[in-house]
Structure formats: C-alpha cells, structure tokens
Coordinates of C-alpha atoms and ligand atoms in Angstrom, one line a residue:
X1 CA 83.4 136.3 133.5
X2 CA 85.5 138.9 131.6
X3 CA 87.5 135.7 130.4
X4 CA 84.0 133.8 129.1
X5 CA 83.1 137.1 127.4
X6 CA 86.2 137.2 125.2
X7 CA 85.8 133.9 124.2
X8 CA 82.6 134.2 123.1
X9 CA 83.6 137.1 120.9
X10 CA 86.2 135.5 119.7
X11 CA 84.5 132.8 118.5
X12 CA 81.6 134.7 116.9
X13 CA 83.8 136.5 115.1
X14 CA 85.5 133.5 113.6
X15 CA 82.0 132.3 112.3
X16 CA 81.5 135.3 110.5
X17 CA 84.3 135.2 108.9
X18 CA 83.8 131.9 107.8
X19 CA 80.0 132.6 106.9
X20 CA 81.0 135.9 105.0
X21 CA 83.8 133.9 103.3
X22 CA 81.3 130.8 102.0
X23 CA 78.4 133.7 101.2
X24 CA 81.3 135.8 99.8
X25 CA 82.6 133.1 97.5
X26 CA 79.1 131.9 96.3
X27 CA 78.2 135.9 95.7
X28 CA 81.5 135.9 93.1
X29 CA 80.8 133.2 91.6
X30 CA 77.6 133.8 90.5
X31 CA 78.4 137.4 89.1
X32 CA 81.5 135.8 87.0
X33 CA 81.1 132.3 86.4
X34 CA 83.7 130.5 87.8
X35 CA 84.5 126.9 86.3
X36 CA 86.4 125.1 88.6
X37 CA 88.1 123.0 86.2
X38 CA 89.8 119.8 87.6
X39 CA 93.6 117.7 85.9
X40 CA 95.9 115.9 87.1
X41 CA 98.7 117.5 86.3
X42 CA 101.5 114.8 86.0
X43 CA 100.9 113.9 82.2
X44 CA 103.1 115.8 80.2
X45 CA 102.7 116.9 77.2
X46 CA 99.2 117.5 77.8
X47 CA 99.1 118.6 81.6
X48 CA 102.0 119.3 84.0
X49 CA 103.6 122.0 86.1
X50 CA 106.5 123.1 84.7
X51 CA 109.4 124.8 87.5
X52 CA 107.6 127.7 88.4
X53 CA 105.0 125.1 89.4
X54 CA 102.9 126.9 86.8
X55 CA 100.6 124.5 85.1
X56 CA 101.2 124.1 81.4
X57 CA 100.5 121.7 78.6
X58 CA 98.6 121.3 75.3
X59 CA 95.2 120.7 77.7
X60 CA 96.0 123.7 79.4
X61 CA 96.4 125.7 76.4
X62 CA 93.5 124.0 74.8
X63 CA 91.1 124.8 77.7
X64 CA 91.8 128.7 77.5
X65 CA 91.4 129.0 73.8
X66 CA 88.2 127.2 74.2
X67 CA 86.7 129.3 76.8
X68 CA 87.8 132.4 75.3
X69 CA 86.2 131.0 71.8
X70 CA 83.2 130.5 73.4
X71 CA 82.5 134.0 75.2
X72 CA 83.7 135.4 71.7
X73 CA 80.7 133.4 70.6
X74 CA 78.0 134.4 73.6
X75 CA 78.8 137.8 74.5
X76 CA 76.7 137.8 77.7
X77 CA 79.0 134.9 79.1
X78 CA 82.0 135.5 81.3
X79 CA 83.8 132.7 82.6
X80 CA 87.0 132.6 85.0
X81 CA 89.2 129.2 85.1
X82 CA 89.9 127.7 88.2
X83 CA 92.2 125.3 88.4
X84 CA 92.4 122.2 90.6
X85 CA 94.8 119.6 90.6
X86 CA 93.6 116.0 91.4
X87 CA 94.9 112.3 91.4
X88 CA 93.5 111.0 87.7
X89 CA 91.2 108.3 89.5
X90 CA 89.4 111.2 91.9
X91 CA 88.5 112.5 88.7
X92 CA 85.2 111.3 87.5
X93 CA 84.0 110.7 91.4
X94 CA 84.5 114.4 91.7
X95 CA 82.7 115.2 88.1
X96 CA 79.7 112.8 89.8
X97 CA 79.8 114.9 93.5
X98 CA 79.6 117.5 91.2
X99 CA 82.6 119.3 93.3
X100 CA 84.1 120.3 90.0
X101 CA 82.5 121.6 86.7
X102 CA 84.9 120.1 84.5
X103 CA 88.0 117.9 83.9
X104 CA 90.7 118.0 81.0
X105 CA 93.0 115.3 81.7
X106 CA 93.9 113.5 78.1
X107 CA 90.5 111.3 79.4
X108 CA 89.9 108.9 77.0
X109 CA 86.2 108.9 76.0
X110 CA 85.0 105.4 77.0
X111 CA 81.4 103.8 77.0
X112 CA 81.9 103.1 80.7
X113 CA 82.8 106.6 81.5
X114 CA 79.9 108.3 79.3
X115 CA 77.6 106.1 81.7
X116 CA 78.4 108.0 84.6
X117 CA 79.7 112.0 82.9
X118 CA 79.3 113.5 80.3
X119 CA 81.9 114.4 77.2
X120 CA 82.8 117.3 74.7
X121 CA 83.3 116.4 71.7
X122 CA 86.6 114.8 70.9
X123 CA 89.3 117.3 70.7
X124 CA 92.6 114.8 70.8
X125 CA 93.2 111.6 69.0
X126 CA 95.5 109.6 70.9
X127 CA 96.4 105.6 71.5
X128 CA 97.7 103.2 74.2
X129 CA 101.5 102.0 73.7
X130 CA 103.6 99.5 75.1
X131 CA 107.3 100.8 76.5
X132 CA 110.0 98.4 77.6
X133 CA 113.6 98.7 78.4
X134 CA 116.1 98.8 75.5
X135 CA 117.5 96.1 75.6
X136 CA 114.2 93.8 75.7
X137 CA 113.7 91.8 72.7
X138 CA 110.7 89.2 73.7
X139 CA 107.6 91.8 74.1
X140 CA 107.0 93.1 70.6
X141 CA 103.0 93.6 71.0
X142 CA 100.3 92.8 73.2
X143 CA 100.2 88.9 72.9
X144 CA 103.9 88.7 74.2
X145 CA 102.9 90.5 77.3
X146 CA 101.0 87.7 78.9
X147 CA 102.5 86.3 82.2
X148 CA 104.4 89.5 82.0
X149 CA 104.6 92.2 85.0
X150 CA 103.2 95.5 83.8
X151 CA 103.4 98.6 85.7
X152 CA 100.4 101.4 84.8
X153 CA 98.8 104.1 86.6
X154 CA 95.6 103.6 88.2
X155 CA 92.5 104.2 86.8
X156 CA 93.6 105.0 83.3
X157 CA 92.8 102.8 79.6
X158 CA 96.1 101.8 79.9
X159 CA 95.1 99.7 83.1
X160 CA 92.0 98.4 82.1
X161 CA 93.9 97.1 79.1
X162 CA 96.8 95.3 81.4
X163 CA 94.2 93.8 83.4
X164 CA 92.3 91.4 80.5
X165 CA 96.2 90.4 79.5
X166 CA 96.2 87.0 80.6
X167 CA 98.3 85.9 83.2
X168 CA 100.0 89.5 83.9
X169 CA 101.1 91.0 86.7
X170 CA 99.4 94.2 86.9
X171 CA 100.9 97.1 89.4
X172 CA 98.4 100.2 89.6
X173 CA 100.8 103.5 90.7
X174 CA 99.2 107.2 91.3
X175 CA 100.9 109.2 88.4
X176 CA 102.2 107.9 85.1
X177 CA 105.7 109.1 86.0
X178 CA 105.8 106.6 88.8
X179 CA 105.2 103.9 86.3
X180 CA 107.7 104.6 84.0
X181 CA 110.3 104.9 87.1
X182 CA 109.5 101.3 87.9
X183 CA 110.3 100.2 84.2
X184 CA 113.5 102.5 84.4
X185 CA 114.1 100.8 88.2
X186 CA 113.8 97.3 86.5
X187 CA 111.2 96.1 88.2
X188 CA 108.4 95.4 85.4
X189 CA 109.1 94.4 81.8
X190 CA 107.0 96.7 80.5
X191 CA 104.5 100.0 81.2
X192 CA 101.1 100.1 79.0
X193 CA 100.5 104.1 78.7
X194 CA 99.3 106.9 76.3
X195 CA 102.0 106.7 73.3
X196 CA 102.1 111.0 73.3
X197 CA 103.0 110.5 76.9
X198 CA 105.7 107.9 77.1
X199 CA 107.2 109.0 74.0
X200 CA 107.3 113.1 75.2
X201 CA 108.9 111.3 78.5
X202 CA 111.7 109.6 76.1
X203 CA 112.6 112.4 74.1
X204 CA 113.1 114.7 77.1
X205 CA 116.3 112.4 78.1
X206 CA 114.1 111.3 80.9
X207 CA 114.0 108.0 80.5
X208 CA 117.1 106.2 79.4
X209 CA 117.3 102.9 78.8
X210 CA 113.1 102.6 77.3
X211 CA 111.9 102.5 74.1
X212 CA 108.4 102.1 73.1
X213 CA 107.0 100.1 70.5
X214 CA 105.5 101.8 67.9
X215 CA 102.6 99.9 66.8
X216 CA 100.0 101.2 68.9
X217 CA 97.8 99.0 70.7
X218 CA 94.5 101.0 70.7
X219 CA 93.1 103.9 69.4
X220 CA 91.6 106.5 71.5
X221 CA 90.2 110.3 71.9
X222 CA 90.1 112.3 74.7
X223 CA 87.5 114.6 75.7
X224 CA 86.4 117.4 78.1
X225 CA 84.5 115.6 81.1
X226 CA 81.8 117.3 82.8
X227 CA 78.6 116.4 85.4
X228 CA 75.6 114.7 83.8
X229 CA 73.6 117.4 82.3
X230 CA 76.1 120.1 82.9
X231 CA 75.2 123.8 81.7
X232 CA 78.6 124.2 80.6
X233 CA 78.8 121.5 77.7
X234 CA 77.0 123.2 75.0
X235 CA 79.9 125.9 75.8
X236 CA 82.8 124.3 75.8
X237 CA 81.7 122.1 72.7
X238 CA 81.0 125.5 71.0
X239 CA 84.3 126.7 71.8
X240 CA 86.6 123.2 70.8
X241 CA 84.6 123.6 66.9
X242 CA 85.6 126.9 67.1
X243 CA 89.1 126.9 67.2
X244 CA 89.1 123.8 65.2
X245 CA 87.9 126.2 62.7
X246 CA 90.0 129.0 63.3
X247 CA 93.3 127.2 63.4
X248 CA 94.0 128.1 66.9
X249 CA 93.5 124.3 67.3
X250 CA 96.4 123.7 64.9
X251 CA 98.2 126.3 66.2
X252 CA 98.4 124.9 69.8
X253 CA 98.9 121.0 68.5
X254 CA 101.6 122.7 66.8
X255 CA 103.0 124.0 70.1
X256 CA 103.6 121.4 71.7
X257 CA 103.6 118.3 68.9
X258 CA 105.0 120.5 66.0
X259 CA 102.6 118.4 63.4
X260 CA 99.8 118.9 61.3
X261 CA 97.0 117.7 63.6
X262 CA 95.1 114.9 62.6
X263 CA 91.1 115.3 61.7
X264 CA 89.2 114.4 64.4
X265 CA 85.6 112.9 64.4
X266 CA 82.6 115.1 65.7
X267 CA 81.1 112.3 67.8
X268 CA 82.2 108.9 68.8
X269 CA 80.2 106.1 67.3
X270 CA 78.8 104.2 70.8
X271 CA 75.5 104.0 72.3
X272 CA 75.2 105.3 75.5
X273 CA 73.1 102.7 76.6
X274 CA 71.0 103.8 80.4
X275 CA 72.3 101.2 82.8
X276 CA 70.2 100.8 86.0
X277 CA 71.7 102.1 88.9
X278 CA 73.4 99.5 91.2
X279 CA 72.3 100.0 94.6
X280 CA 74.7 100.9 97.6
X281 CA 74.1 97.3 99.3
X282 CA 74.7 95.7 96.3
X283 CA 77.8 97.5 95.2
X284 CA 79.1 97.0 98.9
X285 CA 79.1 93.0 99.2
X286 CA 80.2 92.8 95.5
X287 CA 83.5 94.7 96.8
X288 CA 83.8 92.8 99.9
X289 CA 86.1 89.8 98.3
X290 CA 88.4 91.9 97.3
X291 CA 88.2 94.4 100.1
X292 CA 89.2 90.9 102.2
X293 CA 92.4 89.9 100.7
X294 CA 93.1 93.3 101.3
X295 CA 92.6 93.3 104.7
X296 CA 95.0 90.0 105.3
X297 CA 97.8 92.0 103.2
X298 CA 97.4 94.9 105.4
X299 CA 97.5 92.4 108.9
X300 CA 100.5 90.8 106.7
X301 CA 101.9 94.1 106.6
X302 CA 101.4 95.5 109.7
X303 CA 102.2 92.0 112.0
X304 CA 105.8 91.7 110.8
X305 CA 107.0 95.3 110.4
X306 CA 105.7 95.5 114.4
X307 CA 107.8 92.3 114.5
X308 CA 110.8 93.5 113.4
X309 CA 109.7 96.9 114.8
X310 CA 110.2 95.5 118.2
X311 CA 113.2 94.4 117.7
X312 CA 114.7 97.2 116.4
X313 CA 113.7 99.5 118.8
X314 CA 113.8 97.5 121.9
X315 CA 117.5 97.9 120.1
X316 CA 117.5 101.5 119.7
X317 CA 116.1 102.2 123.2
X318 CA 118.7 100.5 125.2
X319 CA 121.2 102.2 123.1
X320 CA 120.0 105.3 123.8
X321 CA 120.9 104.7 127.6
X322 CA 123.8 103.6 127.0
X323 CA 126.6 104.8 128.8
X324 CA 128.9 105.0 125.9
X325 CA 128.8 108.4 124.2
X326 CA 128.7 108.1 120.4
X327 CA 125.7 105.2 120.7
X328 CA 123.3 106.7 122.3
X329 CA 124.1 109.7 120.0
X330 CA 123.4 107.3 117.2
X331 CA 120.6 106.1 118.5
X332 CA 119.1 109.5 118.9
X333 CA 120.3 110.7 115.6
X334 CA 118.2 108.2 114.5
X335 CA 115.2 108.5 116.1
X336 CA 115.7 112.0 115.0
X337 CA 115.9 111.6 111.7
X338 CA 112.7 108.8 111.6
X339 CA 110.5 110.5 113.6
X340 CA 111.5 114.3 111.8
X341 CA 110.4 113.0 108.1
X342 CA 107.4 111.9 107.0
X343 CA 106.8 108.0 106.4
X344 CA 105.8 108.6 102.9
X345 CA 109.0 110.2 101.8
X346 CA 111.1 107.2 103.5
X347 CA 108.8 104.9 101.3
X348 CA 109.5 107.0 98.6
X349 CA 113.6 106.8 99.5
X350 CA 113.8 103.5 100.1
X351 CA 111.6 102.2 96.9
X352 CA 112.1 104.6 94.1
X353 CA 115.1 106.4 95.2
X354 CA 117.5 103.9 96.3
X355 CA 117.5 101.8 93.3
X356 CA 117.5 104.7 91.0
X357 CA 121.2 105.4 92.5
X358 CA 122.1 102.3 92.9
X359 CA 121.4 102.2 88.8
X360 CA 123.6 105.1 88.2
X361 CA 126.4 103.6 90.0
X362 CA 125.8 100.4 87.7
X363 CA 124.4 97.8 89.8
X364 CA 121.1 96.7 90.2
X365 CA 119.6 96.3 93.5
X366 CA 115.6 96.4 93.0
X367 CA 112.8 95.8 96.4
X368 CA 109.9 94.5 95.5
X369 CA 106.8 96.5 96.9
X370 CA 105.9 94.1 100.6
X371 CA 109.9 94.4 101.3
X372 CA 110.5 97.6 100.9
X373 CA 107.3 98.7 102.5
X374 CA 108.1 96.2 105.5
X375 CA 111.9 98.1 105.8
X376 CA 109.9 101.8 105.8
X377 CA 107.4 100.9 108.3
X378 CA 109.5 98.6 110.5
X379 CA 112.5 101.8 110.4
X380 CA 110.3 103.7 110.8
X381 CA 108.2 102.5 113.8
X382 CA 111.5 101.4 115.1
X383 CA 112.3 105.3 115.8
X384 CA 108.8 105.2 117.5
X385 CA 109.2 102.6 120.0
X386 CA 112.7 103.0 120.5
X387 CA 111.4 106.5 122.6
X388 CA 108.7 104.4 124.1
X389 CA 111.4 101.6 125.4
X390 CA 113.5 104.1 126.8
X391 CA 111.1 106.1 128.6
X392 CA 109.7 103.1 130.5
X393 CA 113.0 101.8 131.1
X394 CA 113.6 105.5 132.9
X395 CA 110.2 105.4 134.6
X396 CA 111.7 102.8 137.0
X397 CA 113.0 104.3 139.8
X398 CA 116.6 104.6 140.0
X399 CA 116.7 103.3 143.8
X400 CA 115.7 99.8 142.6
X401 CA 118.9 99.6 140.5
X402 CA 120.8 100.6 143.8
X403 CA 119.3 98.1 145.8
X404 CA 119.9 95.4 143.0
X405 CA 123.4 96.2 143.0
X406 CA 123.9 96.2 146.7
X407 CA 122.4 92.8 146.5
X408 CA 125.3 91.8 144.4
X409 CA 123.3 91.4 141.3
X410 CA 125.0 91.8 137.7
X411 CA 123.8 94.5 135.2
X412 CA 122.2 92.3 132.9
X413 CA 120.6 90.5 135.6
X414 CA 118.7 94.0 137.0
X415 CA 117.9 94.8 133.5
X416 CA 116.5 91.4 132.4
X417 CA 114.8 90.5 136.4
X418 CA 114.0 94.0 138.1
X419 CA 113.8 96.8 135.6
X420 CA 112.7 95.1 132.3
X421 CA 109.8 93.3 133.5
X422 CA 107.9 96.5 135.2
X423 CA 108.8 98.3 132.4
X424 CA 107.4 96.5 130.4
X425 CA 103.8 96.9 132.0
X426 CA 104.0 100.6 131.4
X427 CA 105.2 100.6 127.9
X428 CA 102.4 98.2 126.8
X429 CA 99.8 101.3 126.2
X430 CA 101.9 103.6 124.5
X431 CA 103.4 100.0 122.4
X432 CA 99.7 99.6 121.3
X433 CA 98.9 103.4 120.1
X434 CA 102.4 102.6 117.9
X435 CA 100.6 99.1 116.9
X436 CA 97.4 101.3 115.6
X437 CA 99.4 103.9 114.2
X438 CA 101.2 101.5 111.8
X439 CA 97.6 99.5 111.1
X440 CA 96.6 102.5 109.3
X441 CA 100.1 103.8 108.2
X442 CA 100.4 100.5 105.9
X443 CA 97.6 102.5 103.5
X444 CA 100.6 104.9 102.4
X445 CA 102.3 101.3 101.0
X446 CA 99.2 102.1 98.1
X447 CA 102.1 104.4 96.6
X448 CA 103.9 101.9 95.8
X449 CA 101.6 100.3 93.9
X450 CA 101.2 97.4 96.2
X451 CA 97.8 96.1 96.9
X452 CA 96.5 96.4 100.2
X453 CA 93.1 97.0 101.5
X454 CA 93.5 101.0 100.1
X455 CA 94.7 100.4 97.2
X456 CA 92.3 97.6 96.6
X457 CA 89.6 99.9 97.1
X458 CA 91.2 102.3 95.1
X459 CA 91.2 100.0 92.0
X460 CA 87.3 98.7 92.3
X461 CA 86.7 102.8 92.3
X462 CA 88.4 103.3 89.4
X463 CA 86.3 100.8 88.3
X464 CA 82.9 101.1 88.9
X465 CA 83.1 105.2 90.5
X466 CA 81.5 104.1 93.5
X467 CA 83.7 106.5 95.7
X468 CA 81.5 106.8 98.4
X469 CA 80.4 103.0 99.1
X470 CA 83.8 101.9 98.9
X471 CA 85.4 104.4 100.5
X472 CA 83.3 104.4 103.6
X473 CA 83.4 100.7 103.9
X474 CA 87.2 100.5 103.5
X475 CA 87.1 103.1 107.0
X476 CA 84.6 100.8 108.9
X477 CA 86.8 97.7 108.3
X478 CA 90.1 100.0 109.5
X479 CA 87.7 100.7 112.1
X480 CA 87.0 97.5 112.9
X481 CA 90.8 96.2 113.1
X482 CA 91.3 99.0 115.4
X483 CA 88.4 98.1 117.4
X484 CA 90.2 94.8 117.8
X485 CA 93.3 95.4 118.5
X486 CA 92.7 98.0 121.4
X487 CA 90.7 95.4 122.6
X488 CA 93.5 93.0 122.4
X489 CA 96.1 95.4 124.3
X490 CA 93.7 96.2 126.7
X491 CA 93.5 92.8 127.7
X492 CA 96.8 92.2 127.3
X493 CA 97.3 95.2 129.9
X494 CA 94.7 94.1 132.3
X495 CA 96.6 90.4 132.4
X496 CA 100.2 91.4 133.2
X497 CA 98.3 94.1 136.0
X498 CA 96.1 91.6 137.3
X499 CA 95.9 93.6 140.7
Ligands
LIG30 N1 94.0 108.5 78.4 C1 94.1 107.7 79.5 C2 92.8 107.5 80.1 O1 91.9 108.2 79.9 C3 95.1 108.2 80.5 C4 94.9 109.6 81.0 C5 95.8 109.9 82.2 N2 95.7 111.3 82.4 C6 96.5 112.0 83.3 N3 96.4 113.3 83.4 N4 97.2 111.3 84.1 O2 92.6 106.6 80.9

C-alpha cells in the first residue's frame, strides 16, 4: 500500500512539472516575444556553426541586425531569437505546422514556395552554379549536363533545376556539404548549388580538385520565410529596409563577402496566383507510384543484405565457439565493434569516408550508393545474427553432443545432423526481429542519397510540402511490410514446430 502511495506521488509530481514547464514556457513567451526562428545550418557563408558549434554566418548576422532595427523602430516590441536548427527540406512544412515563426536559410523566393509561406522582402541576390572537378573539360553550362550524374541537396532550386535536365542522373543528399563530397569522391560529374556557397567552400581549401563555372545558371533572391499571415512580417520587413538604409546591411555583406553589395529589388515581380487546395486523398494516390518503386528498392535492399547477412553471421557465430583462441576473439571483437556504433556512422565510413582516404593515398576506389549500403547493413546485421547463431547453437544441451560422440559420430556430423537443425528452430524468432530491424534500418540508406521508399517520400515533400500525407503513408506501407513479414516467420516457425 505504502509502495502504491509513493508511486502515485511520484507520478503526480512529474505531471506538474511537466504542466508547470509547458504553462511556464507559454507565460515567457508571451511577456517577451519569442521568435523561434528555424536554418539549417550547413550552408556556409550564410548559415553554419563554426567550432564552438556557435551558429554564425551572414543570415545569422543579418537576422539580429534586423530584429534589433525593428524594436528600434516600435519601441513597445521586445523580441528574443531562438534558434532551431533543421534539415533545409523540414523547413517550409514546419513554417506551414506553424512550429516555427520564421526561417532564414539563403531560401530562394520561388512562386511555388509563396503559395504555401510567406516572404520578406528580398534581402540577398544570389544564383545557382554548376561545380565540377578540375580537370573536367566537357560540362561548360547547363546543356552539357544532360545524361550527366548530378549530385544536389534535397529540396533546394538547385534540385529542381537538375531534375528538368534531360536525361541526368539526379542524387538528392541532406546538406550541401555532402554533395560537394560526392563530386570531390568522384562519384558525379558535377554538383548544381548556390554560387556564394560552392565558391566560399573552394576558397576555404575545402574542396580541392573543383572549380565552378562562372556563368551562372539562374538568378535568384533569398528571403525571410514565415507562416501565412504571420504577425511577424510587417516586422522583420521593417527591419531588412532599415538597415538597408543605415548601412548596417553593407556593413554585414561586407563581413563576410568583403564587396559593395548589390541593390536589391523591393518586391519580386510574380503573381501569387491562389491555387485550390489539393485534398489529402488526392495528394496520397498521386504519390503512390513513386512511393512503389520505392518500396521494391527497399525489399531489394533489405532481401540481399539478410542474404549475405546470413552468411556472414552464421560465419561469425560458429567462430565465436570456436575452440581456437584468437577467432573467437575476432569474432567478438567484431560483433563488438558492429553492434557498439551506430549503423549510420558505418554508412557514413564506408561511403563518404573510405573513398575520401583512399583519394588521399591516390587511388580511386568509389561505391556506388545500393553497394555500399548492401556492405553497411549486411556488416552490420552480420554482428546481429552472429550473437543470435551462437546463442542457439549453446541453447542445445551439451549432453547431446556427448551422446553423439559416444555414438562415434564426427564433429561436423553433430553440428550439421544433431545440434544445427534444433538450433535452428529456436533462432528463427529472434532471426525475424533482425529481418524487421533491417526492413526499416534500410531508410538510413536516404543519407546517401539513394532512393528508397524514404527518400522517395522525402523528394515528393520537397515538392509539393505535403509532410503529413506522405509521411504517414510512407509509415503504413513500412507497416504493412512488417505486417507481412511477421506473418511470414511466424509461419515459417509454426512449419518446422509442427507439434
Ligand atoms: N537557395 C537555395 C534554395 O532556396 C538553397 C538553399 C539551401 N539552404 C541551406 N541552408 N542549406 O533552394
């Protein structure tokens, strides 16, 4: 009794805190004004975290002298920034779920986008340039890059652009950086980015080995995205004509580009034409094509890693019994060192990393995305089921192996007759939570910019902002192939137990 009444009070005690907390927060918030104000933060010059994983940049600085402009202009105003850090394509979905207040992230000011947010007033003039490796003569502009393989990151202009190329390859990857490795890594012939961007990333010594072609391919400004009919426009475009007045403007663009900044327009010459909103159902079984070669990539995936993943660790089990010292400590050291680190820094190792070294040791050794995602989850799971084969190997009692042996039967012949076979049955439930596991593990291959049913949904997101349509269908179909294949081991278990 004594024990239920702690409990309880322990638990209403947590709920206060949690209520006070959420009251708490929405008290501050409204007595000071915070703007939560969203970037993604791997963009330099214009947003990124420098070492003390401080975030700097000529948005950064832009934002704050805007702000402060603007409660010099409206004395009854005090805002605090808050920032938060988001992937460039969770952006404008967050602007709509109106999670965040606003977003500086060098976004281009497109028709598309003004359908669904709002934007400031321009306050960077900017353009979309091709960058290939040094040594490339063929791509000179945007006509030689058909039938080309392009690497971009996802959501941006530059990937809208690379996808109306005809005949190119087009790989989407998270962060802009990650592009530019795979042009550095050989593995495209060219990236399609914002010139400021790719030619910051050059001069820093970064990137070796690229140049970009000067001619840009587009102009564009960026703006300051916020909600639909947010309170906080009127502001902020109050504050961006201030310091463009003031010379703070210049002063920052100075900063960081050490130029005389260009004039920039006060509005952008489109229509922001009222398109009727697409219903859910709609939006849903226009995705679903695409959302289904997604889904046979991921069962491509996910069927031959567990192939290989077999093999190896039926392999790495059996060593780990093994009798001889130094290979069952390999095995563990192994299993150790797969199970210990996470599955999307192996991915990371084995795609990005290894052919970087390999490139500093001068030769070229390059994966492309379905091998090397293949090698990270089949090592990986290999680690997995290596602890599941040796545990139902040792689940067998050892008096059978005695009586095998006084029968005069060989080893191999125990293993492969006596011990294997009624391992087997046991290791078939644990084998199928490893099967599942790696189902939904092959999402994390998205980083690599290789298309599977995430990343697909990723890209029609970043294409119409339907975040929550897609994003729930994408978990019912997961759901779905998980349905299946418990389904499928269950049988499997009930037929090998048929008492
Ligand atoms: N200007 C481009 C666009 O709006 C790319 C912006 C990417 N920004 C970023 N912080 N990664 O699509």
């Amino acid at each position: 009794m004594n024990h239920q009444k702690r409990w309880w009070m322990t638990i209403s005690v947590i709920i206060c805190l949690v209520v006070s907390l959420l009251v708490g927060g929405k008290a501050f918030s409204s007595q000071e004004r915070v703007l939560k104000i969203a970037t993604d933060s791997t963009f330099p010059p214009f947003e990124f975290q420098g070492n003390g994983s401080q975030l700097q940049g000529f948005s950064i600085d832009l934002m704050q002298a805007v702000l402060m402009a603007s409660e010099a202009i409206n004395d009854n105003i005090n805002l605090k920034l808050q920032w938060q850090t988001l992937p460039f394509d969770g952006i404008i979905p967050a602007l709509q779920a109106k999670s965040i207040d606003a977003a500086i992230s060098s976004i281009t000011i497109t028709p598309e986008r003004a359908k669904t947010v709002d934007f400031s007033r321009p306050y960077f003039k900017a353009g979309l340039a091709i960058a290939v490796a040094k040594n490339n003569q063929d791509i000179q502009d945007i006509k030689t890059l058909e039938n080309k393989n392009i690497a971009v990151q996802i959501g941006t202009t530059g990937a809208q652009l690379a996808k109306k190329i005809p005949g190119a390859k087009v790989r989407s990857f998270d962060s802009t950086p990650l592009a530019l490795q795979e042009l550095k890594n050989g593995n495209v012939d060219a990236v399609i980015n914002d010139a400021p961007v790719t030619l910051y990333a050059i001069n820093t010594g970064n990137l070796q080995n690229i140049k970009i072609i000067k001619t840009l391919i587009t102009e564009e400004f960026y703006g300051i995205a916020t909600p639909k009919k947010s309170p906080y426009l009127d502001l902020i475009n109050q504050g961006i004509s201030k310091i463009l007045e003031n010379g703070k403007y210049q002063q920052i663009y100075d900063k960081w580009f050490k130029d005389i900044s260009p004039t920039l327009p006060e509005t952008l010459p489109f229509i922001q034409e009222k398109t009727p909103n697409t219903s859910a159902v709609i939006v849903i079984l226009s995705s679903l094509p695409s959302l289904f070669q997604g889904v046979l990539v991921t069962l491509k995936l996910a069927l031959i890693s567990i192939f290989f993943g077999l093999i190896t660790g039926s392999l790495i089990g059996i060593f780990r019994l093994s009798a001889i010292k130094p290979v069952g400590l390999l095995a563990r050291i192994y299993i150790d060192f797969f199970r210990g680190t996470p599955l999307l820094v192996q991915l990371f190792m084995i795609y990005f990393g290894i052919p970087a070294i390999c490139q500093q040791l001068n030769f070229t050794l390059s994966f492309n995305p379905l091998l090397a995602g293949i090698i990270a989850l089949t090592l990986n799971s290999a680690a997995y089921i290596g602890e599941i084969v040796r545990a139902g190997i040792q689940s067998i009692d050892k008096g059978q192996t005695e009586a095998a042996k006084s029968l005069g039967l060989h080893p191999i012949q125990i293993m492969q007759y006596i011990i294997f076979p009624q391992a087997l049955r046991r290791m078939i439930p644990p084998l199928g939570n490893e099967f599942i596991s790696l189902l939904k593990d092959t999402s994390l291959v998205a980083v690599i910019g290789y298309e599977e049913l995430f990343r697909k949904g990723q890209l029609i997101v970043a294409d119409n902002y339907r975040a929550f349509e897609i994003y729930a269908s994408i978990a019912v179909i997961y759901l779905f192939l998980t349905i299946i294949f418990s389904q499928l081991f269950s049988k499997l278990e009930k037929w090998m137990n048929p008492v």
